[in-house]
Coordinates of C-alpha atoms in Angstrom, one line a residue:
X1 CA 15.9 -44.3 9.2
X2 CA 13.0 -42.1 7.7
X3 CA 14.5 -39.4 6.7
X4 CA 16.3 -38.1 3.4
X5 CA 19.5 -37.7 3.0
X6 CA 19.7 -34.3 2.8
X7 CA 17.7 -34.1 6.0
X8 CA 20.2 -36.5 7.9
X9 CA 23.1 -34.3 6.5
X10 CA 21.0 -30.9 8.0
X11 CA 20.5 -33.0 10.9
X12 CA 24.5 -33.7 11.3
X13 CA 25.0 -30.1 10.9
X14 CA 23.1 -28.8 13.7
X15 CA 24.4 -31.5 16.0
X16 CA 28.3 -30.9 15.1
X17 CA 27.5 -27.0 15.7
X18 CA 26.2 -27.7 19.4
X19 CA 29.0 -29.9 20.1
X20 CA 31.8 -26.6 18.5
X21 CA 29.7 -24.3 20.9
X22 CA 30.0 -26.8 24.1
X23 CA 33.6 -26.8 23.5
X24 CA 34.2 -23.3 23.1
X25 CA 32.6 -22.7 26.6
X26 CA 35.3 -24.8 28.2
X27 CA 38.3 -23.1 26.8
X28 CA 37.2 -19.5 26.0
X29 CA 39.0 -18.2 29.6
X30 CA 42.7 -19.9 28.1
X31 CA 42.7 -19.6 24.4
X32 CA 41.2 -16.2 22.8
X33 CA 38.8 -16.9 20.2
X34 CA 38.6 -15.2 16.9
X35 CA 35.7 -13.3 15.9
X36 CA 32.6 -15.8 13.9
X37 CA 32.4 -15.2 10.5
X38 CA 28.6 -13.6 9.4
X39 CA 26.0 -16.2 9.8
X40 CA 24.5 -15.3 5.9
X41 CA 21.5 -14.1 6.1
X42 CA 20.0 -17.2 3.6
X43 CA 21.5 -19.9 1.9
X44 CA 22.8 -20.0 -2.1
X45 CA 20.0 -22.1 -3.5
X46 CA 17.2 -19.6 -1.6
X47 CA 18.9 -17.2 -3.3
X48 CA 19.1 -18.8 -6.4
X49 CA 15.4 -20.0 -5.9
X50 CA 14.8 -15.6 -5.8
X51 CA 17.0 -14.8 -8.6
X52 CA 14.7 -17.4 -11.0
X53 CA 11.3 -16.7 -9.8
X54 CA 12.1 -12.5 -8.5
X55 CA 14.7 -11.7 -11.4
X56 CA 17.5 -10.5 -8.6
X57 CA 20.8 -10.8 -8.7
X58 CA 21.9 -13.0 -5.7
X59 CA 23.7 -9.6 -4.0
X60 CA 19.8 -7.8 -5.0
X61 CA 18.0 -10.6 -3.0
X62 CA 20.3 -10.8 0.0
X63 CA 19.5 -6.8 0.1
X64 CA 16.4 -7.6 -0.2
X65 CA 15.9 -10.0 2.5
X66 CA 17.8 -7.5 5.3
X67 CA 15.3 -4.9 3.7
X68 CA 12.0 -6.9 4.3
X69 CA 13.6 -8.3 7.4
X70 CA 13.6 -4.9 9.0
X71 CA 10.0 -3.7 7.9
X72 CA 9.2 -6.8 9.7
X73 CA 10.5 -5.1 12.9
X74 CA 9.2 -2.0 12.2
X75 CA 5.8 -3.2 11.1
X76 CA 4.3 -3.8 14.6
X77 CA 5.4 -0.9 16.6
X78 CA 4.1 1.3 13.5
X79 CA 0.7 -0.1 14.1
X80 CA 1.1 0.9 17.3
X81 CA 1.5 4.2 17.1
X82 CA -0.9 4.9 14.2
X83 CA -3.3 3.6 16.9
X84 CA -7.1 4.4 15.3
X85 CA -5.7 5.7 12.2
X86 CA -3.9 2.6 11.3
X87 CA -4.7 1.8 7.8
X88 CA -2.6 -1.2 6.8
X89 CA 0.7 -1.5 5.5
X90 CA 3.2 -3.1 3.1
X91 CA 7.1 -3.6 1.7
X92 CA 7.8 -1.1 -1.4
X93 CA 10.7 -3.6 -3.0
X94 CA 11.3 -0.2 -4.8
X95 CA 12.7 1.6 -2.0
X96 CA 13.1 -1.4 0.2
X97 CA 10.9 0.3 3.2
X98 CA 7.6 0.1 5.0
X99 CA 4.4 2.0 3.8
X100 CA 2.4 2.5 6.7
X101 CA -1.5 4.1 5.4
X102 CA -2.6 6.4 8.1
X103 CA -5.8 8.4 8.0
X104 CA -4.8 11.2 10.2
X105 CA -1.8 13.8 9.1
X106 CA -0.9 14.5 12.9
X107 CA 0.3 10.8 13.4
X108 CA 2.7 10.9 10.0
X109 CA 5.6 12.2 11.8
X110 CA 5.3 9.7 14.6
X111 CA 5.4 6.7 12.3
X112 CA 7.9 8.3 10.0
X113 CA 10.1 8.4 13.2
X114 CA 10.4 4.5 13.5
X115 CA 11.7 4.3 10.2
X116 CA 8.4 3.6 7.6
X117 CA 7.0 5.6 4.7
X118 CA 3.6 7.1 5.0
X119 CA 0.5 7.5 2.8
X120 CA -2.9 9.6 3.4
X121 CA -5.9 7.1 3.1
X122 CA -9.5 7.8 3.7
X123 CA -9.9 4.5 5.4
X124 CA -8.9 2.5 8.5
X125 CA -8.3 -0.8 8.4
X126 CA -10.4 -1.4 11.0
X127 CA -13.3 -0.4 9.1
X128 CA -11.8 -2.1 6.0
X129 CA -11.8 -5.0 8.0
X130 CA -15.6 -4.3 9.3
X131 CA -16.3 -3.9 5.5
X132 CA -14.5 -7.4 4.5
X133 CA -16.7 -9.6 7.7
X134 CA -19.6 -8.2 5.9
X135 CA -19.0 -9.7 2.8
X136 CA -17.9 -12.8 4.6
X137 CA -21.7 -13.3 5.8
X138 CA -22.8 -13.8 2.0
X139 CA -23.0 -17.2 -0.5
X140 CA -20.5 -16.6 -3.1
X141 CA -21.1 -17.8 -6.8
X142 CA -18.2 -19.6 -8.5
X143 CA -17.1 -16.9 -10.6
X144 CA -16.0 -14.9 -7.8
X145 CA -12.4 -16.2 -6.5
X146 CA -11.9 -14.4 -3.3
X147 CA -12.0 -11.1 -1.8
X148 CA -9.2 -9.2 0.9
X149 CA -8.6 -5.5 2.1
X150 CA -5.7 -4.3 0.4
X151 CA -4.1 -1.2 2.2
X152 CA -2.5 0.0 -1.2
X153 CA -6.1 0.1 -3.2
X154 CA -7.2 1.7 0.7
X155 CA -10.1 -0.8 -0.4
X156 CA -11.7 -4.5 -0.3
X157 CA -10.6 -6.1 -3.5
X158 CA -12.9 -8.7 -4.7
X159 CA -11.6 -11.0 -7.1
X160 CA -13.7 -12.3 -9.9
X161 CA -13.2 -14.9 -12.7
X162 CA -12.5 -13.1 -15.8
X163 CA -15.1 -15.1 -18.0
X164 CA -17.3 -14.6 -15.6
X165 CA -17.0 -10.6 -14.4
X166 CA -20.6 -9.9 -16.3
X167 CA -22.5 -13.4 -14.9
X168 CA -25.7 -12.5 -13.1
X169 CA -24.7 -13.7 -10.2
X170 CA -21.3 -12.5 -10.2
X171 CA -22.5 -9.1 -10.7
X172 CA -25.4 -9.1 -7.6
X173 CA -22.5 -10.2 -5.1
X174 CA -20.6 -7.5 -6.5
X175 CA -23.4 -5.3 -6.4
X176 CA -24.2 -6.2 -2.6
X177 CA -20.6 -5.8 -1.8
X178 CA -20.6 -2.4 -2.6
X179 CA -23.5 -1.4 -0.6
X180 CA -21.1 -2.6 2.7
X181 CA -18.0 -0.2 2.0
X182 CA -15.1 0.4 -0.6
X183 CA -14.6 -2.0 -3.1
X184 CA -12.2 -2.7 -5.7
X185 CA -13.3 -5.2 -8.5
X186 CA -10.3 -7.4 -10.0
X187 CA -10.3 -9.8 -12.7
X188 CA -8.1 -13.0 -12.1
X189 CA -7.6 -15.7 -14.6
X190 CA -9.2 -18.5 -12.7
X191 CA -10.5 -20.0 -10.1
X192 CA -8.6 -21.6 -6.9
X193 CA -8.6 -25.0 -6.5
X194 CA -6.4 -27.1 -3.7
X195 CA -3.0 -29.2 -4.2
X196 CA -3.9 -32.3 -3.4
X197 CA -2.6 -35.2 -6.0
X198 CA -2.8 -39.0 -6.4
X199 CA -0.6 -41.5 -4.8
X200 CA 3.1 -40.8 -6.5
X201 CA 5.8 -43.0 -4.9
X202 CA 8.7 -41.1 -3.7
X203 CA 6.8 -38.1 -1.9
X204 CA 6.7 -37.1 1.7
X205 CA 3.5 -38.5 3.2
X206 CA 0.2 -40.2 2.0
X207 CA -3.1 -40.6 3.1
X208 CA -5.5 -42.7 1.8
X209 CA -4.8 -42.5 -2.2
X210 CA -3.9 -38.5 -1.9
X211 CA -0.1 -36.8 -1.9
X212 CA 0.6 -33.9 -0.4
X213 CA 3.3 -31.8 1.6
X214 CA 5.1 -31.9 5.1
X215 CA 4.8 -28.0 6.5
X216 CA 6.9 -27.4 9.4
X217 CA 7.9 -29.4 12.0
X218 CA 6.5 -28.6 15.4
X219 CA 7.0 -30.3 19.0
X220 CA 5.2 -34.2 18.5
X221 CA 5.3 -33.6 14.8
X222 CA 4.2 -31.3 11.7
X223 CA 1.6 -29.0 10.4
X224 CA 0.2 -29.4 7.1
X225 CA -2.8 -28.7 5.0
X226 CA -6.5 -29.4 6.1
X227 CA -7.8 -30.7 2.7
X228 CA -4.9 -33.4 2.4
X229 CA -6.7 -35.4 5.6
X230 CA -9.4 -36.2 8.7
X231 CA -8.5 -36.3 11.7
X232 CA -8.2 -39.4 12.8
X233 CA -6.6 -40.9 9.6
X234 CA -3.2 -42.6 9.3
X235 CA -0.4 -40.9 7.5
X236 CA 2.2 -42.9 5.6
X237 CA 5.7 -41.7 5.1
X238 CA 7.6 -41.1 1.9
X239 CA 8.8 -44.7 2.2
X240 CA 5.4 -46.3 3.2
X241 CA 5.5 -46.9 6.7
X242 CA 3.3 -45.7 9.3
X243 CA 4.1 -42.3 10.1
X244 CA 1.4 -40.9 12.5
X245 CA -2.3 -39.9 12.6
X246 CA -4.1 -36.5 11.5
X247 CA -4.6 -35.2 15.4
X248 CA -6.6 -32.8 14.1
X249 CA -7.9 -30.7 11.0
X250 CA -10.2 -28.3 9.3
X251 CA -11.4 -27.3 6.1
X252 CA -13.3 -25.6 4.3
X253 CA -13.4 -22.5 6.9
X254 CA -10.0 -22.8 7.7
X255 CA -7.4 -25.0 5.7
X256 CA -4.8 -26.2 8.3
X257 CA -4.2 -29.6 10.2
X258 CA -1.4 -31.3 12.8
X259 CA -0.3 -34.5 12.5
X260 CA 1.0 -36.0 15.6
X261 CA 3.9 -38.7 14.6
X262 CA 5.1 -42.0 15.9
X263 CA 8.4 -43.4 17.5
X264 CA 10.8 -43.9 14.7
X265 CA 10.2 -40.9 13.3
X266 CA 11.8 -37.4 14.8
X267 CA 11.6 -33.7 14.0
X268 CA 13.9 -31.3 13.3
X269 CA 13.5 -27.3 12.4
X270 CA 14.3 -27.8 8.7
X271 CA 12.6 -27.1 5.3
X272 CA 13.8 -30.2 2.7
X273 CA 15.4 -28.5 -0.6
X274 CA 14.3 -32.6 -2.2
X275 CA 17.6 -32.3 -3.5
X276 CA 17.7 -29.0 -6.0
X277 CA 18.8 -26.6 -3.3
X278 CA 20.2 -27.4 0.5
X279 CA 17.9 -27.8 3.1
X280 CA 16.7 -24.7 4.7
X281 CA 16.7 -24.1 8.7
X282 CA 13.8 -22.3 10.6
X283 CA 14.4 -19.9 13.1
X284 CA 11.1 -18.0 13.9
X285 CA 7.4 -17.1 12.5
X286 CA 8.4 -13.7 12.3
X287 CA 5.1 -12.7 10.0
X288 CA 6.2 -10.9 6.2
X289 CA 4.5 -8.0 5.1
X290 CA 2.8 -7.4 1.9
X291 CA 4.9 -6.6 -0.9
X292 CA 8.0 -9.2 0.5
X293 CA 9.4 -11.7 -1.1
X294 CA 8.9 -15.7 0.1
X295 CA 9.3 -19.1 -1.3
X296 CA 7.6 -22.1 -0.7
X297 CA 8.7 -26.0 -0.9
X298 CA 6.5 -28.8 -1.8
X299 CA 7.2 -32.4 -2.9
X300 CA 5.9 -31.7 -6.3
X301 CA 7.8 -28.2 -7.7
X302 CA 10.1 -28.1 -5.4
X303 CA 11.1 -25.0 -4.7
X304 CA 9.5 -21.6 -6.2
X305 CA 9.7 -17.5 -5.2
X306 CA 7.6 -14.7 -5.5
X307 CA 6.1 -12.7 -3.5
X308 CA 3.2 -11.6 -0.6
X309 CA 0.5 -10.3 -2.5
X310 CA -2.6 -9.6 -0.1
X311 CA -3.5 -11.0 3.5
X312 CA -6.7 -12.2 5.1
X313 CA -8.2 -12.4 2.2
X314 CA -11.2 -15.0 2.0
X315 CA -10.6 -17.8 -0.8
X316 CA -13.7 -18.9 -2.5
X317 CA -13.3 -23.1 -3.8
X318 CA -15.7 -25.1 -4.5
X319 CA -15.6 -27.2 -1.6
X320 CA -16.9 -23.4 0.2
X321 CA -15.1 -20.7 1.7
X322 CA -11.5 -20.6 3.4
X323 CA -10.9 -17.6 5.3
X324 CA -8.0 -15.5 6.7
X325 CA -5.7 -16.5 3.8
X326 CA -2.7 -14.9 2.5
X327 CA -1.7 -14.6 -1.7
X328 CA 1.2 -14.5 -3.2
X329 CA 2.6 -14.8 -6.4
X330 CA 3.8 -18.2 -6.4
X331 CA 3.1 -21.0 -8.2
X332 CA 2.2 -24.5 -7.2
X333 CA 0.7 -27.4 -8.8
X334 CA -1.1 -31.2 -7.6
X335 CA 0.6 -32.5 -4.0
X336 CA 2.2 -28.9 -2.9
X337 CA -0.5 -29.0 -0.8
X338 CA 0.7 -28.5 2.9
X339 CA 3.9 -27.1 1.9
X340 CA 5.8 -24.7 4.1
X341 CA 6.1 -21.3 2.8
X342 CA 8.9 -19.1 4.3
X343 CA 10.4 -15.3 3.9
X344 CA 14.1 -15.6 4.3
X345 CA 14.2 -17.8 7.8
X346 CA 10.4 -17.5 8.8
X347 CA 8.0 -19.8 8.6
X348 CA 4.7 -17.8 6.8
X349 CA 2.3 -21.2 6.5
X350 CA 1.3 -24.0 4.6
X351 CA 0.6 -24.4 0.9
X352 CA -3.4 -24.5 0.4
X353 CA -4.3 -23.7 -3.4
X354 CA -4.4 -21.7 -5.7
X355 CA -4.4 -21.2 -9.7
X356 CA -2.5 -21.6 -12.9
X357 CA 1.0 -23.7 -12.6
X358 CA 4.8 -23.8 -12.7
X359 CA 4.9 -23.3 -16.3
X360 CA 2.7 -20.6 -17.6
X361 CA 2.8 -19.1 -13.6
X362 CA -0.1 -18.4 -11.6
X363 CA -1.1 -18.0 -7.7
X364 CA -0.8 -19.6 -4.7
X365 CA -2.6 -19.4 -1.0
X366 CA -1.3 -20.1 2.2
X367 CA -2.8 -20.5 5.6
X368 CA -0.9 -18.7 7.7
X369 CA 1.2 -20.4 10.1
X370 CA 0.7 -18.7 13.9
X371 CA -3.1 -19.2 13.7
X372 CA -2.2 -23.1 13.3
X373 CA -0.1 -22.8 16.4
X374 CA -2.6 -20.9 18.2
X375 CA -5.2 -23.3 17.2
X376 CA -3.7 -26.5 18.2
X377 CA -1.5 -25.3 20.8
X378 CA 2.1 -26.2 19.3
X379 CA 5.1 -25.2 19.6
X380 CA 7.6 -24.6 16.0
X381 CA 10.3 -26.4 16.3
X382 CA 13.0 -23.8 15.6
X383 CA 17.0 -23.2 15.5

């Protein structure tokens, strides 16, 4: 059997509950039934997982997860009605509500309506967006990490090595991205690199001699980082045997691949907790907005909090540009790579790269996870 314990347990679980709902069908006319308890809205070591990495108490983070759970909702049909003067949006953990940017006064009240906040920006996103594919046209030097429009800033944020911010060539890419539109200049500690990792024996799949991280399980098998594999090459489960091929896979440009598995192995809508918290199910790709808080699980930390920092932003490594990329505030470190990265019961993506480590912090990337779906055509496999 190739899968962990605590996966078999998750498994049981899920089983047992079908078989309590078929039986309830069949006697629900002749015996009333009392009312379910609550499903909770996340399990006790998610929430211990936020009040580590977020500082909440576990009551704060399960407030905090209905909170960023309804922004969610009210995220797409704000965009909506902003229409042209749309200019991004975010979670305010202070007040636990949506900001919606608009550059017109007269649609305010309309998006106030649906429940959001509202703040007067100068720029659409659209044109924020125009202003970010321009800068995706040029070379970027090493000391510049990335760049993303960020809808507080109303700006594109380009991130630049901090021992590097006055390098010649640091300074001309910031100097010709600032001809294209509104830029914001931020120093970061260091570069991103990917979380790939030698061969360590005990760890959820292997190619060739690198480690890295199952993402989510989808129909025929999972989705997982680009960088960890070719397609075409043979994947190796945590206990060595054949597992599957990489079906297919791309990076740099995009850093996301699916791995089709073979008989013997199964899939099943859960996140492993590798033993320090129970496993987590997955019941949607509901996307988070800035500003929320999300985890991630990988084979090497385990699992870590923080929270959605920027989106689409373009990550600069040395192996060349990744683009469409989301940051958050969570740290990783060698053979996270392909890690899933959720928001309460959502799947967000898999675990690219990043900076910095588990023990003096840092930050983390993650491809989101409905562009690999779109890509390849797959289907999540979900509660």
């Amino acid at each position: 059997m190739n899968l962990t314990t605590p996966l078999r347990t998750a498994v049981a679980a899920l089983l047992l509950t079908v078989g309590l709902g078929a039986s309830h069908v069949g006697v629900a006319s002749a015996v009333p039934l009392p009312e379910p308890a609550p499903e909770p809205s996340a399990s006790a070591g998610l929430l211990d997982a936020m009040r580590r990495d977020l500082g909440l108490t576990a009551s704060q983070a399960e407030e905090r997860l209905s909170a960023e759970k309804a922004a969610a909702a009210v995220d797409k049909t704000a965009r909506q009605a902003a229409g042209d003067a749309y200019g991004g949006s975010w979670f305010e953990p202070s007040t636990g509500r949506l900001v919606v940017a608009v550059t017109d006064r007269a649609e305010e009240s309309e998006v106030r309506a649906l429940g959001a906040d509202t703040r007067l920006v100068r720029h659409s996103a659209a044109a924020l967006d125009r202003a970010k594919a321009r800068l995706d046209t040029l070379r970027a030097p090493a000391g510049v990490a990335g760049w993303h429009v960020d809808p507080r800033t109303n700006s594109v944020v380009v991130s630049v090595v901090r021992t590097e911010r006055e390098a010649p060539a640091v300074r001309a890419f910031v100097d010709r991205a600032r001809a294209g539109g509104p830029i914001t200049v931020a120093a970061t500690a260091q570069a991103p690199r990917t979380y790939a990792a030698g061969t360590v024996g005990g760890d959820p799949y292997y190619t060739g001699n690198v480690r890295c991280s199952i993402g989510f399980s989808v129909h025929g098998g999972f989705v997982t980082a680009g960088h960890c594999g070719q397609a075409g090459a043979a994947v190796r489960g945590w206990d060595g045997s054949a597992m599957g091929t990489f079906q297919g896979s791309s990076f740099p440009g995009n850093d996301y691949a699916y791995v089709g598995i073979h008989s013997g192995w199964w899939t099943v809508p859960v996140v492993l907790g590798w033993g320090s918290i129970p496993d987590q199910l997955v019941r949607g790709s509901a996307e988070a907005p800035v500003g929320a808080s999300i985890c991630r699980s990988g084979s090497t930390t385990h699992w870590r909090c923080g929270t959605v920092l920027a989106k689409n932003e373009t990550v600069n490594y040395s192996q060349g540009a990744v683009y469409q990329m989301t940051k958050t505030s969570v740290c990783a470190e060698g053979g996270d790579s392909g890690g899933s990265f959720l928001s309460g019961d959502q799947a967000q993506g898999v675990t690219s790269g990043g900076w910095g480590n588990c023990s003096s912090g840092g930050q983390t990337w993650f491809q989101p996870i409905n562009e690999i779906l779109g890509r390849y055509g797959l289907t999540l496999h979900t509660v």
